[in-house]
Short mmCIF file of C-alpha atoms (C1' of nucleotides) in Angstrom, two decimals:
data_model
loop_
_atom_site.label_atom_id
_atom_site.label_comp_id
_atom_site.label_asym_id
_atom_site.label_seq_id
_atom_site.Cartn_x
_atom_site.Cartn_y
_atom_site.Cartn_z
CA UNK A 1 10.85 -18.68 0.81
CA UNK A 2 10.69 -15.18 -0.59
CA UNK A 3 7.71 -15.81 -2.88
CA UNK A 4 5.48 -13.43 -0.96
CA UNK A 5 8.09 -10.70 -1.15
CA UNK A 6 8.37 -11.26 -4.89
CA UNK A 7 4.59 -11.15 -5.22
CA UNK A 8 4.57 -7.77 -3.50
CA UNK A 9 7.34 -6.40 -5.73
CA UNK A 10 5.80 -7.82 -8.89
CA UNK A 11 2.47 -6.23 -8.07
CA UNK A 12 4.28 -2.94 -8.80
CA UNK A 13 6.93 -3.64 -11.41
CA UNK A 14 8.65 -6.52 -13.14
CA UNK A 15 11.54 -8.29 -11.47
CA UNK A 16 14.02 -10.03 -13.74
CA UNK A 17 15.50 -13.46 -13.07
CA UNK A 18 18.85 -11.81 -12.34
CA UNK A 19 17.27 -9.48 -9.84
CA UNK A 20 15.39 -12.33 -8.21
CA UNK A 21 18.67 -14.19 -7.86
CA UNK A 22 20.28 -11.07 -6.43
CA UNK A 23 17.56 -10.80 -3.79
CA UNK A 24 18.04 -14.44 -2.84
CA UNK A 25 21.74 -13.72 -2.62
CA UNK A 26 21.21 -11.05 0.04
CA UNK A 27 19.49 -13.40 2.46
CA UNK A 28 21.26 -14.35 5.63
CA UNK A 29 20.07 -16.26 8.65
CA UNK A 30 16.44 -17.38 8.92
CA UNK A 31 14.90 -17.21 12.38
CA UNK A 32 11.66 -17.98 14.16
CA UNK A 33 10.41 -15.40 16.69
CA UNK A 34 7.66 -15.80 19.26
CA UNK A 35 4.61 -13.55 19.45
CA UNK A 36 4.53 -10.31 21.47
CA UNK A 37 8.25 -9.73 21.43
CA UNK A 38 10.02 -6.44 20.90
CA UNK A 39 12.39 -7.31 18.10
CA UNK A 40 14.11 -3.96 17.72
CA UNK A 41 14.42 -1.35 20.43
CA UNK A 42 14.30 2.26 19.23
CA UNK A 43 17.70 3.78 18.61
CA UNK A 44 19.67 0.58 18.13
CA UNK A 45 22.39 0.79 15.51
CA UNK A 46 21.49 -1.75 12.84
CA UNK A 47 23.62 -3.47 10.25
CA UNK A 48 20.91 -5.64 8.74
CA UNK A 49 17.30 -5.45 7.64
CA UNK A 50 14.56 -7.96 8.24
CA UNK A 51 12.40 -9.63 5.64
CA UNK A 52 9.19 -10.96 7.12
CA UNK A 53 8.42 -14.41 5.73
CA UNK A 54 5.50 -15.36 7.91
CA UNK A 55 3.45 -13.65 10.59
CA UNK A 56 2.70 -10.06 11.49
CA UNK A 57 4.86 -7.33 12.98
CA UNK A 58 4.31 -3.71 13.90
CA UNK A 59 6.26 -0.51 14.17
CA UNK A 60 5.48 1.35 17.36
CA UNK A 61 6.35 4.38 19.42
CA UNK A 62 5.80 4.55 23.14
CA UNK A 63 5.06 7.69 25.12
CA UNK A 64 5.37 8.10 28.83
CA UNK A 65 2.40 6.80 30.82
CA UNK A 66 2.33 3.61 28.82
CA UNK A 67 0.68 5.05 25.76
CA UNK A 68 1.63 3.26 22.59
CA UNK A 69 0.95 4.07 18.97
CA UNK A 70 1.48 1.41 16.34
CA UNK A 71 2.39 3.40 13.27
CA UNK A 72 2.36 0.63 10.73
CA UNK A 73 1.63 -3.06 10.45
CA UNK A 74 3.66 -5.47 8.40
CA UNK A 75 2.65 -8.79 6.93
CA UNK A 76 4.40 -11.65 5.19
CA UNK A 77 6.43 -10.44 2.24
CA UNK A 78 7.19 -7.03 3.76
CA UNK A 79 10.68 -5.76 4.35
CA UNK A 80 9.85 -4.47 7.79
CA UNK A 81 12.86 -2.23 8.31
CA UNK A 82 14.38 -1.74 4.90
CA UNK A 83 14.54 1.95 5.81
CA UNK A 84 17.14 1.07 8.42
CA UNK A 85 19.52 0.49 5.50
CA UNK A 86 19.75 4.27 5.04
CA UNK A 87 18.71 5.46 8.50
CA UNK A 88 20.97 3.03 10.40
CA UNK A 89 19.09 3.77 13.61
CA UNK A 90 15.35 3.43 13.79
CA UNK A 91 13.37 6.10 15.58
CA UNK A 92 10.75 3.53 16.59
CA UNK A 93 10.52 0.01 17.89
CA UNK A 94 9.48 -3.14 16.10
CA UNK A 95 7.51 -5.95 17.68
CA UNK A 96 5.86 -9.17 16.67
CA UNK A 97 2.11 -9.52 16.95
CA UNK A 98 2.08 -13.21 16.04
CA UNK A 99 4.81 -15.85 15.89
CA UNK A 100 7.00 -14.82 12.94
CA UNK A 101 9.55 -16.30 10.61
CA UNK A 102 12.06 -13.80 9.26
CA UNK A 103 15.17 -13.70 7.11
CA UNK A 104 17.90 -11.23 7.98
CA UNK A 105 19.50 -9.27 5.18
CA UNK A 106 22.90 -7.73 6.00
CA UNK A 107 23.26 -4.11 4.93
CA UNK A 108 26.55 -4.90 3.21
CA UNK A 109 24.60 -7.09 0.81
CA UNK A 110 22.13 -4.32 0.16
CA UNK A 111 24.97 -1.94 -0.45
CA UNK A 112 26.22 -4.20 -3.23
CA UNK A 113 22.77 -4.16 -4.75
CA UNK A 114 22.83 -0.38 -4.87
CA UNK A 115 26.06 -0.38 -6.83
CA UNK A 116 25.26 -3.25 -9.16
CA UNK A 117 21.49 -3.28 -9.65
CA UNK A 118 20.14 0.24 -10.15
CA UNK A 119 16.68 -0.92 -11.14
CA UNK A 120 16.39 -3.26 -8.19
CA UNK A 121 17.62 -0.43 -5.98
CA UNK A 122 14.79 1.72 -7.25
CA UNK A 123 12.40 -1.14 -6.47
CA UNK A 124 13.63 -1.37 -2.90
CA UNK A 125 13.44 2.40 -2.62
CA UNK A 126 9.90 2.17 -3.97
CA UNK A 127 8.99 -0.31 -1.31
CA UNK A 128 10.03 2.09 1.48
CA UNK A 129 8.01 4.77 -0.31
CA UNK A 130 4.95 2.56 -0.32
CA UNK A 131 5.41 2.05 3.40
CA UNK A 132 5.40 5.83 3.67
CA UNK A 133 2.25 6.05 1.58
CA UNK A 134 0.50 3.64 3.92
CA UNK A 135 1.69 5.67 6.86
CA UNK A 136 0.32 8.79 5.20
CA UNK A 137 -3.08 7.20 4.87
CA UNK A 138 -2.99 6.27 8.55
CA UNK A 139 -2.20 9.88 9.33
CA UNK A 140 -5.30 10.91 7.41
CA UNK A 141 -7.36 8.35 9.28
CA UNK A 142 -6.17 9.55 12.65
CA UNK A 143 -6.55 13.18 11.73
CA UNK A 144 -9.89 13.23 9.97
CA UNK A 145 -11.84 10.00 10.10
CA UNK A 146 -14.23 8.95 12.86
CA UNK A 147 -13.52 5.83 14.87
CA UNK A 148 -15.77 3.62 12.79
CA UNK A 149 -14.40 4.95 9.51
CA UNK A 150 -10.87 4.47 10.77
CA UNK A 151 -11.58 0.86 11.64
CA UNK A 152 -13.33 0.21 8.34
CA UNK A 153 -10.46 1.76 6.43
CA UNK A 154 -7.98 -0.36 8.31
CA UNK A 155 -9.83 -3.58 7.50
CA UNK A 156 -10.14 -2.60 3.83
CA UNK A 157 -6.43 -1.86 3.63
CA UNK A 158 -5.44 -5.11 5.25
CA UNK A 159 -7.68 -7.06 2.90
CA UNK A 160 -5.95 -5.59 -0.14
CA UNK A 161 -2.50 -6.10 1.35
CA UNK A 162 -3.17 -9.70 2.34
CA UNK A 163 -4.65 -10.20 -1.11
CA UNK A 164 -1.41 -9.13 -2.78
CA UNK A 165 0.48 -11.95 -1.13
CA UNK A 166 -2.29 -14.52 -1.53
CA UNK A 167 -3.54 -14.49 2.05
CA UNK A 168 -7.10 -13.25 1.49
CA UNK A 169 -10.09 -15.35 0.53
CA UNK A 170 -13.30 -13.96 -0.95
CA UNK A 171 -15.04 -14.08 2.42
CA UNK A 172 -12.31 -12.51 4.51
CA UNK A 173 -8.89 -13.11 5.96
CA UNK A 174 -7.00 -14.14 9.06
CA UNK A 175 -5.93 -11.27 11.31
CA UNK A 176 -4.31 -12.42 14.52
CA UNK A 177 -4.49 -9.41 16.79
CA UNK A 178 -6.34 -8.29 19.89
CA UNK A 179 -8.78 -5.41 20.14
CA UNK A 180 -6.25 -3.59 22.33
CA UNK A 181 -3.64 -3.84 19.57
CA UNK A 182 -6.19 -2.66 17.07
CA UNK A 183 -6.73 0.33 19.33
CA UNK A 184 -3.01 1.03 19.28
CA UNK A 185 -3.16 1.17 15.50
CA UNK A 186 -6.31 3.27 15.32
CA UNK A 187 -5.53 5.69 18.13
CA UNK A 188 -8.47 4.43 20.19
CA UNK A 189 -9.00 2.72 23.51
CA UNK A 190 -9.73 -0.98 23.44
CA UNK A 191 -13.11 -0.20 24.96
CA UNK A 192 -14.07 1.98 22.06
CA UNK A 193 -12.65 -0.45 19.52
CA UNK A 194 -15.02 -3.00 20.96
CA UNK A 195 -18.00 -0.70 20.51
CA UNK A 196 -16.95 0.14 16.97
CA UNK A 197 -16.64 -3.54 16.06
CA UNK A 198 -20.09 -4.11 17.45
CA UNK A 199 -21.44 -1.30 15.31
CA UNK A 200 -19.79 -2.73 12.18
CA UNK A 201 -21.34 -6.09 12.99
CA UNK A 202 -24.78 -4.65 13.63
CA UNK A 203 -24.69 -2.68 10.40
CA UNK A 204 -24.05 -5.97 8.60
CA UNK A 205 -20.77 -4.78 7.16
CA UNK A 206 -18.20 -7.12 8.68
CA UNK A 207 -17.20 -9.21 11.66
CA UNK A 208 -13.91 -9.50 13.49
CA UNK A 209 -13.84 -12.51 15.78
CA UNK A 210 -11.42 -15.20 16.73
CA UNK A 211 -8.57 -13.73 14.72
CA UNK A 212 -10.55 -13.60 11.51
CA UNK A 213 -12.14 -10.83 9.50
CA UNK A 214 -15.33 -11.85 7.72
CA UNK A 215 -16.51 -9.27 5.24
CA UNK A 216 -20.22 -9.28 4.63
CA UNK A 217 -20.82 -6.10 2.65
CA UNK A 218 -17.61 -5.05 0.96
CA UNK A 219 -19.16 -2.16 -0.96
CA UNK A 220 -20.88 -0.81 2.11
CA UNK A 221 -17.66 -1.03 4.07
CA UNK A 222 -15.73 0.88 1.41
CA UNK A 223 -18.46 3.48 1.14
CA UNK A 224 -18.39 4.07 4.89
CA UNK A 225 -14.71 5.01 4.87
CA UNK A 226 -14.28 6.22 1.28
CA UNK A 227 -11.66 3.57 0.69
CA UNK A 228 -9.52 4.19 -2.39
CA UNK A 229 -6.62 1.74 -2.77
CA UNK A 230 -4.66 4.09 -5.05
CA UNK A 231 -2.21 4.77 -2.20
CA UNK A 232 -1.11 1.14 -2.30
CA UNK A 233 0.25 1.77 -5.79
CA UNK A 234 -0.89 -1.50 -7.33
CA UNK A 235 0.05 -0.64 -10.85
CA UNK A 236 2.87 -1.90 -12.91
CA UNK A 237 4.94 1.10 -13.93
CA UNK A 238 8.49 0.87 -15.18
CA UNK A 239 10.74 2.41 -12.50
CA UNK B 1 20.71 28.04 -5.14
CA UNK B 2 20.74 24.56 -3.64
CA UNK B 3 22.69 25.54 -0.51
CA UNK B 4 19.76 24.76 1.79
CA UNK B 5 19.32 21.37 0.22
CA UNK B 6 23.01 20.67 0.71
CA UNK B 7 22.79 21.83 4.31
CA UNK B 8 20.00 19.34 4.91
CA UNK B 9 21.94 16.49 3.29
CA UNK B 10 25.17 17.38 5.05
CA UNK B 11 23.41 17.39 8.41
CA UNK B 12 23.16 13.61 7.87
CA UNK B 13 26.16 12.51 5.84
CA UNK B 14 29.01 13.96 3.81
CA UNK B 15 28.46 14.99 0.22
CA UNK B 16 31.51 14.99 -2.04
CA UNK B 17 32.29 17.70 -4.58
CA UNK B 18 31.47 15.25 -7.37
CA UNK B 19 28.13 14.49 -5.82
CA UNK B 20 27.39 18.15 -5.31
CA UNK B 21 28.14 18.74 -8.98
CA UNK B 22 25.91 15.81 -9.89
CA UNK B 23 23.04 17.32 -7.94
CA UNK B 24 23.51 20.65 -9.69
CA UNK B 25 23.51 18.76 -12.96
CA UNK B 26 20.04 17.35 -12.31
CA UNK B 27 18.42 20.75 -11.98
CA UNK B 28 16.06 21.89 -14.69
CA UNK B 29 13.78 24.90 -14.88
CA UNK B 30 13.46 27.26 -11.89
CA UNK B 31 10.00 28.66 -11.27
CA UNK B 32 8.21 31.02 -8.91
CA UNK B 33 4.80 29.91 -7.62
CA UNK B 34 2.20 31.98 -5.81
CA UNK B 35 0.84 31.13 -2.38
CA UNK B 36 -2.18 28.87 -1.85
CA UNK B 37 -1.89 27.03 -5.11
CA UNK B 38 -2.35 23.31 -5.67
CA UNK B 39 0.87 22.44 -7.44
CA UNK B 40 0.25 18.73 -7.96
CA UNK B 41 -3.14 17.10 -8.15
CA UNK B 42 -3.34 13.60 -6.67
CA UNK B 43 -2.86 10.84 -9.23
CA UNK B 44 -1.03 12.85 -11.88
CA UNK B 45 1.67 10.92 -13.70
CA UNK B 46 4.92 12.72 -12.96
CA UNK B 47 8.21 12.74 -14.80
CA UNK B 48 10.03 15.19 -12.58
CA UNK B 49 10.51 15.98 -8.91
CA UNK B 50 10.49 19.37 -7.24
CA UNK B 51 13.22 20.86 -5.11
CA UNK B 52 11.91 23.61 -2.87
CA UNK B 53 14.33 26.55 -2.83
CA UNK B 54 12.26 29.06 -0.92
CA UNK B 55 8.90 29.06 0.81
CA UNK B 56 6.70 26.40 2.33
CA UNK B 57 4.62 23.63 0.75
CA UNK B 58 2.42 20.90 2.10
CA UNK B 59 1.28 17.43 1.17
CA UNK B 60 -2.44 16.98 1.65
CA UNK B 61 -5.30 14.60 1.23
CA UNK B 62 -8.90 15.72 0.87
CA UNK B 63 -11.93 13.78 1.99
CA UNK B 64 -15.47 14.38 0.92
CA UNK B 65 -17.23 17.17 2.83
CA UNK B 66 -14.28 19.46 2.43
CA UNK B 67 -12.17 17.87 5.13
CA UNK B 68 -8.46 18.19 4.50
CA UNK B 69 -5.49 16.66 6.23
CA UNK B 70 -2.04 18.08 5.62
CA UNK B 71 0.22 15.07 6.10
CA UNK B 72 3.55 16.80 5.94
CA UNK B 73 5.03 20.26 5.60
CA UNK B 74 8.05 21.08 3.52
CA UNK B 75 10.45 23.96 3.85
CA UNK B 76 13.30 25.38 1.81
CA UNK B 77 15.88 22.71 1.01
CA UNK B 78 13.36 19.87 0.94
CA UNK B 79 12.81 17.67 -2.07
CA UNK B 80 9.06 17.81 -1.76
CA UNK B 81 8.18 14.91 -4.02
CA UNK B 82 11.34 12.93 -4.46
CA UNK B 83 9.22 9.87 -3.74
CA UNK B 84 7.45 10.48 -7.06
CA UNK B 85 10.67 9.29 -8.72
CA UNK B 86 9.79 5.74 -7.70
CA UNK B 87 6.02 6.05 -7.22
CA UNK B 88 5.42 7.95 -10.50
CA UNK B 89 1.93 8.90 -9.33
CA UNK B 90 1.40 10.59 -6.01
CA UNK B 91 -1.45 9.46 -3.84
CA UNK B 92 -1.82 12.96 -2.41
CA UNK B 93 -1.80 16.56 -3.55
CA UNK B 94 0.85 19.19 -3.04
CA UNK B 95 0.12 22.83 -2.43
CA UNK B 96 2.00 26.00 -1.60
CA UNK B 97 1.39 27.72 1.71
CA UNK B 98 3.54 30.74 0.89
CA UNK B 99 4.98 32.05 -2.36
CA UNK B 100 7.61 29.52 -3.39
CA UNK B 101 10.62 29.22 -5.61
CA UNK B 102 11.32 25.73 -6.89
CA UNK B 103 13.67 23.92 -9.23
CA UNK B 104 12.34 21.02 -11.24
CA UNK B 105 14.45 17.88 -11.45
CA UNK B 106 13.57 15.54 -14.35
CA UNK B 107 13.32 11.90 -13.36
CA UNK B 108 15.62 10.92 -16.24
CA UNK B 109 18.36 12.85 -14.50
CA UNK B 110 17.66 11.09 -11.23
CA UNK B 111 17.76 7.79 -13.01
CA UNK B 112 21.28 8.55 -14.16
CA UNK B 113 22.24 9.29 -10.59
CA UNK B 114 21.01 5.88 -9.51
CA UNK B 115 23.25 4.14 -12.03
CA UNK B 116 26.33 6.32 -11.57
CA UNK B 117 26.30 7.54 -7.96
CA UNK B 118 25.33 4.74 -5.57
CA UNK B 119 26.22 6.73 -2.46
CA UNK B 120 24.26 9.77 -3.59
CA UNK B 121 21.38 7.46 -4.44
CA UNK B 122 21.42 6.19 -0.88
CA UNK B 123 21.40 9.79 0.32
CA UNK B 124 18.33 10.61 -1.75
CA UNK B 125 16.73 7.42 -0.55
CA UNK B 126 17.58 8.48 2.99
CA UNK B 127 15.88 11.78 2.45
CA UNK B 128 12.59 10.08 1.54
CA UNK B 129 13.03 7.91 4.60
CA UNK B 130 13.43 10.96 6.79
CA UNK B 131 10.21 12.32 5.32
CA UNK B 132 8.63 9.05 6.35
CA UNK B 133 10.06 9.38 9.86
CA UNK B 134 8.52 12.82 10.20
CA UNK B 135 5.24 11.45 8.96
CA UNK B 136 5.50 8.69 11.54
CA UNK B 137 5.91 11.20 14.31
CA UNK B 138 2.85 13.08 13.07
CA UNK B 139 0.96 9.80 13.19
CA UNK B 140 1.95 9.44 16.82
CA UNK B 141 0.85 13.00 17.53
CA UNK B 142 -2.55 12.48 15.95
CA UNK B 143 -3.03 9.14 17.59
CA UNK B 144 -1.86 9.77 21.11
CA UNK B 145 -1.09 13.37 21.96
CA UNK B 146 -3.58 15.96 23.18
CA UNK B 147 -4.22 19.05 21.11
CA UNK B 148 -1.81 21.21 23.06
CA UNK B 149 0.93 18.58 22.99
CA UNK B 150 0.42 18.11 19.28
CA UNK B 151 0.80 21.81 18.67
CA UNK B 152 3.85 22.07 20.91
CA UNK B 153 5.44 19.11 19.18
CA UNK B 154 4.78 20.64 15.80
CA UNK B 155 6.44 23.92 16.78
CA UNK B 156 9.44 22.10 18.23
CA UNK B 157 9.85 20.07 15.08
CA UNK B 158 9.64 23.07 12.82
CA UNK B 159 12.21 24.92 14.89
CA UNK B 160 14.72 22.12 14.46
CA UNK B 161 13.99 21.77 10.76
CA UNK B 162 14.27 25.49 10.09
CA UNK B 163 17.44 25.47 12.16
CA UNK B 164 19.04 22.87 9.88
CA UNK B 165 18.75 25.19 6.90
CA UNK B 166 19.67 28.33 8.82
CA UNK B 167 16.20 29.80 9.11
CA UNK B 168 15.81 29.80 12.89
CA UNK B 169 17.04 32.44 15.30
CA UNK B 170 17.50 31.91 19.03
CA UNK B 171 14.19 33.63 19.78
CA UNK B 172 12.08 31.86 17.20
CA UNK B 173 11.40 31.60 13.51
CA UNK B 174 9.14 32.76 10.70
CA UNK B 175 6.19 30.47 10.00
CA UNK B 176 3.84 31.84 7.38
CA UNK B 177 0.65 29.91 7.88
CA UNK B 178 -2.86 30.50 9.16
CA UNK B 179 -4.45 28.89 12.17
CA UNK B 180 -6.78 27.02 9.84
CA UNK B 181 -3.81 25.50 8.01
CA UNK B 182 -2.26 24.61 11.34
CA UNK B 183 -5.49 22.83 12.15
CA UNK B 184 -5.22 20.86 8.92
CA UNK B 185 -1.78 19.68 10.04
CA UNK B 186 -2.80 18.88 13.60
CA UNK B 187 -6.15 17.29 12.89
CA UNK B 188 -7.98 20.06 14.73
CA UNK B 189 -10.51 22.75 13.90
CA UNK B 190 -9.23 26.27 13.53
CA UNK B 191 -11.34 27.23 16.52
CA UNK B 192 -9.57 24.78 18.74
CA UNK B 193 -6.17 25.69 17.34
CA UNK B 194 -6.90 29.21 18.45
CA UNK B 195 -7.69 28.10 21.99
CA UNK B 196 -4.60 25.95 22.12
CA UNK B 197 -2.39 28.84 20.98
CA UNK B 198 -3.94 30.97 23.67
CA UNK B 199 -3.14 28.34 26.25
CA UNK B 200 0.49 28.08 25.08
CA UNK B 201 0.72 31.86 25.33
CA UNK B 202 -0.84 31.99 28.78
CA UNK B 203 1.46 29.29 30.06
CA UNK B 204 4.37 31.44 28.95
CA UNK B 205 5.73 28.79 26.63
CA UNK B 206 5.50 30.40 23.19
CA UNK B 207 3.63 32.75 20.94
CA UNK B 208 2.48 32.37 17.36
CA UNK B 209 1.44 35.68 15.88
CA UNK B 210 1.85 37.47 12.60
CA UNK B 211 3.55 34.57 10.88
CA UNK B 212 6.20 34.25 13.56
CA UNK B 213 6.87 31.75 16.31
CA UNK B 214 8.44 33.29 19.40
CA UNK B 215 9.68 30.70 21.85
CA UNK B 216 9.76 31.86 25.44
CA UNK B 217 10.36 28.67 27.39
CA UNK B 218 11.98 26.09 25.14
CA UNK B 219 12.51 23.52 27.88
CA UNK B 220 8.96 23.84 29.11
CA UNK B 221 7.67 23.46 25.60
CA UNK B 222 9.69 20.31 25.02
CA UNK B 223 8.65 18.89 28.35
CA UNK B 224 5.00 19.43 27.54
CA UNK B 225 5.16 17.28 24.42
CA UNK B 226 8.11 15.00 25.26
CA UNK B 227 9.96 16.25 22.22
CA UNK B 228 12.87 14.05 21.16
CA UNK B 229 14.48 15.09 17.86
CA UNK B 230 15.99 11.63 17.27
CA UNK B 231 13.44 10.99 14.54
CA UNK B 232 14.97 13.79 12.47
CA UNK B 233 18.16 11.73 12.24
CA UNK B 234 20.60 14.58 12.72
CA UNK B 235 23.66 12.46 12.96
CA UNK B 236 26.40 11.97 10.46
CA UNK B 237 26.53 8.28 9.66
CA UNK B 238 28.21 6.85 6.60
CA UNK B 239 25.47 5.48 4.31
"C1'" DC C 1 -14.50 53.52 4.27
"C1'" DG C 2 -16.13 49.27 3.67
"C1'" DC C 3 -14.70 44.75 2.18
"C1'" DT C 4 -12.21 40.38 2.98
"C1'" DG C 5 -9.81 36.99 5.37
"C1'" DC C 6 -8.16 35.76 9.67
"C1'" DT C 7 -8.54 35.63 14.72
"C1'" DT C 8 -11.00 35.41 18.94
"C1'" DT C 9 -14.64 34.22 22.13
"C1'" DG C 10 -18.98 31.98 23.90
"C1'" DA C 11 -22.39 28.24 24.38
"C1'" DA C 12 -24.07 23.76 23.50
"C1'" DG C 13 -23.33 19.11 22.14
"C1'" DC C 14 -21.18 14.86 20.86
"C1'" DC C 15 -17.59 11.44 20.32
"C1'" DC C 16 -14.51 9.06 22.67
"C1'" DT C 17 -12.26 8.17 27.20
"C1'" DT C 18 -12.16 6.66 31.84
"C1'" DC C 19 -13.47 3.85 35.41
"C1'" DA C 20 -15.57 -0.21 36.84
"C1'" DA C 21 -17.25 -4.64 36.63
"C1'" DA C 22 -19.16 -8.73 34.46
"C1'" DC C 23 -18.44 -12.26 31.13
"C1'" DC C 24 -16.10 -15.74 28.57
"C1'" DA C 25 -12.67 -19.17 26.71
"C1'" DG C 26 -8.61 -21.70 27.19
"C1'" DG C 27 -5.06 -23.65 29.94
"C1'" DT C 28 -3.20 -25.53 34.38
"C1'" DG C 29 -3.00 -28.04 38.43
"C1'" DG C 30 -4.96 -30.30 42.34
"C1'" DC D 1 -12.97 -33.21 36.10
"C1'" DC D 2 -13.72 -29.20 38.05
"C1'" DA D 3 -11.76 -25.01 40.37
"C1'" DC D 4 -9.00 -21.51 39.38
"C1'" DC D 5 -6.37 -18.24 36.85
"C1'" DT D 6 -5.29 -15.35 33.00
"C1'" DG D 7 -5.99 -12.63 29.05
"C1'" DG D 8 -9.23 -10.92 26.23
"C1'" DT D 9 -14.10 -9.24 25.29
"C1'" DT D 10 -18.27 -6.90 26.46
"C1'" DT D 11 -21.26 -3.59 28.68
"C1'" DG D 12 -22.70 0.49 31.57
"C1'" DA D 13 -22.28 5.16 33.49
"C1'" DA D 14 -20.07 9.46 33.98
"C1'" DG D 15 -16.91 12.88 32.31
"C1'" DG D 16 -13.98 15.60 29.31
"C1'" DG D 17 -11.74 17.28 25.13
"C1'" DC D 18 -12.72 18.85 20.95
"C1'" DT D 19 -16.32 20.19 17.51
"C1'" DT D 20 -20.05 22.84 15.86
"C1'" DC D 21 -22.50 26.86 15.40
"C1'" DA D 22 -22.62 31.63 15.80
"C1'" DA D 23 -21.03 36.12 16.09
"C1'" DA D 24 -17.88 39.78 17.22
"C1'" DG D 25 -13.26 41.79 16.70
"C1'" DC D 26 -9.43 43.13 14.01
"C1'" DA D 27 -5.91 44.19 10.36
"C1'" DG D 28 -4.77 45.07 5.69
"C1'" DC D 29 -6.16 46.79 1.30
"C1'" DG D 30 -8.45 48.74 -2.74
#
DNA sequence: CGCTGCTTTGAAGCCCTTCAAACCAGGTGG
DNA sequence: CCACCTGGTTTGAAGGGCTTCAAAGCAGCG
């Protein structure tokens, strides 16, 4: 059930059998959630975190006039709101993009981890810091990259992340989201997303159609957006 | 020496005398650094974190063609790279904007904290999560707010943050940075930053001149950018 | 007094948005 | 089985916000 989560952790550091058991011990209820549902409203007081087992979720902030920015996407294996363990209230909302299966993890269980498993605590801490690193890269995209570079960078990132949890094939990967949602990630209108996707297609770099990304020229795609996966911290370092 | 850091922590949760002593015990060398210096190059393996005692620093990422995005600003009291404790290598650089005084905190000392002070560990973890929340808000600014709203939001945020550590007066606050650096935060050119500042001035909202922000119409400023400080998590909640 | 770095202003251009409408696929019901 | 509806994709045309390029103004300093 938590294999994907373990894959993500083990891509960064080793996890002992004891620690693995401890993680399993934190799990509470497992629930299925339909697509396009706001799971957490901003500002709610939380006493549990959510481990995403299957599907895709996003963190978002809404502005007046219906503008929405998705600030980060989460995939299977991600602890989507582990930061709520220390923040208690989230400053953003969380929604599903696809149907999702999740396991809830009560904060009391996490609290025990912090007093009994220092190394595992550092690993969980690390995982919120990697979330922040991803966020940082998105900030750079929005601040300095052109629309097409932004899109390319996004697709490169998602390929690596899906790869970590075994959800990417050599030719591409499944990505169940609309062009409008893509626009909410990239800070673009859906109209312009459409034009950008067309351009990527016409340049022979990649295709995004029917909920699937097909990568045709991986090197060209990376070159276009200067993709460097260092920010995903895929190195085993003792923490 | 660490009063500002304690002020920032205590704005969110209580810190016991023991914990305060433990923090003092982590401190190593104290150093003065000149303005406009890259303190940490991206990708360096780190074995210490840096507590900013005085001055202002920024996290940045450079792209080819000399483009730079500052992803977050840090002020006195901030642990500027506490996340390096778990990440070990930073995916971004860190530079000074003003002359700075810092205290280095060896990671071995932090590691001891994580095994002996679970509550303090959660507080440190929290502080990296607040950094992430700030980052998230910047992402929203870059993705969805206009240039003038972005600037207004930035100035509102900095006022609150300086206020937390006692560096804001009712009329405004000191902010030692150039318009070009502001542009690197806001994802704008220095030329456009200049026009935006002019507009803020002409609307009677605020002035930024000579390293000082003078706020004339706080409510108007907040209204312009829909500023809601919730993301700074200024509430005392037991962690 | 002239240099240097920062600020300010103007003019032209481009990237992305806005508005509008056509197209297309899948699902539903008559 | 097709007509219709709905949600998403695609395309065109016009407009605007921000950039780019260029140059002048200004303050501090050796």
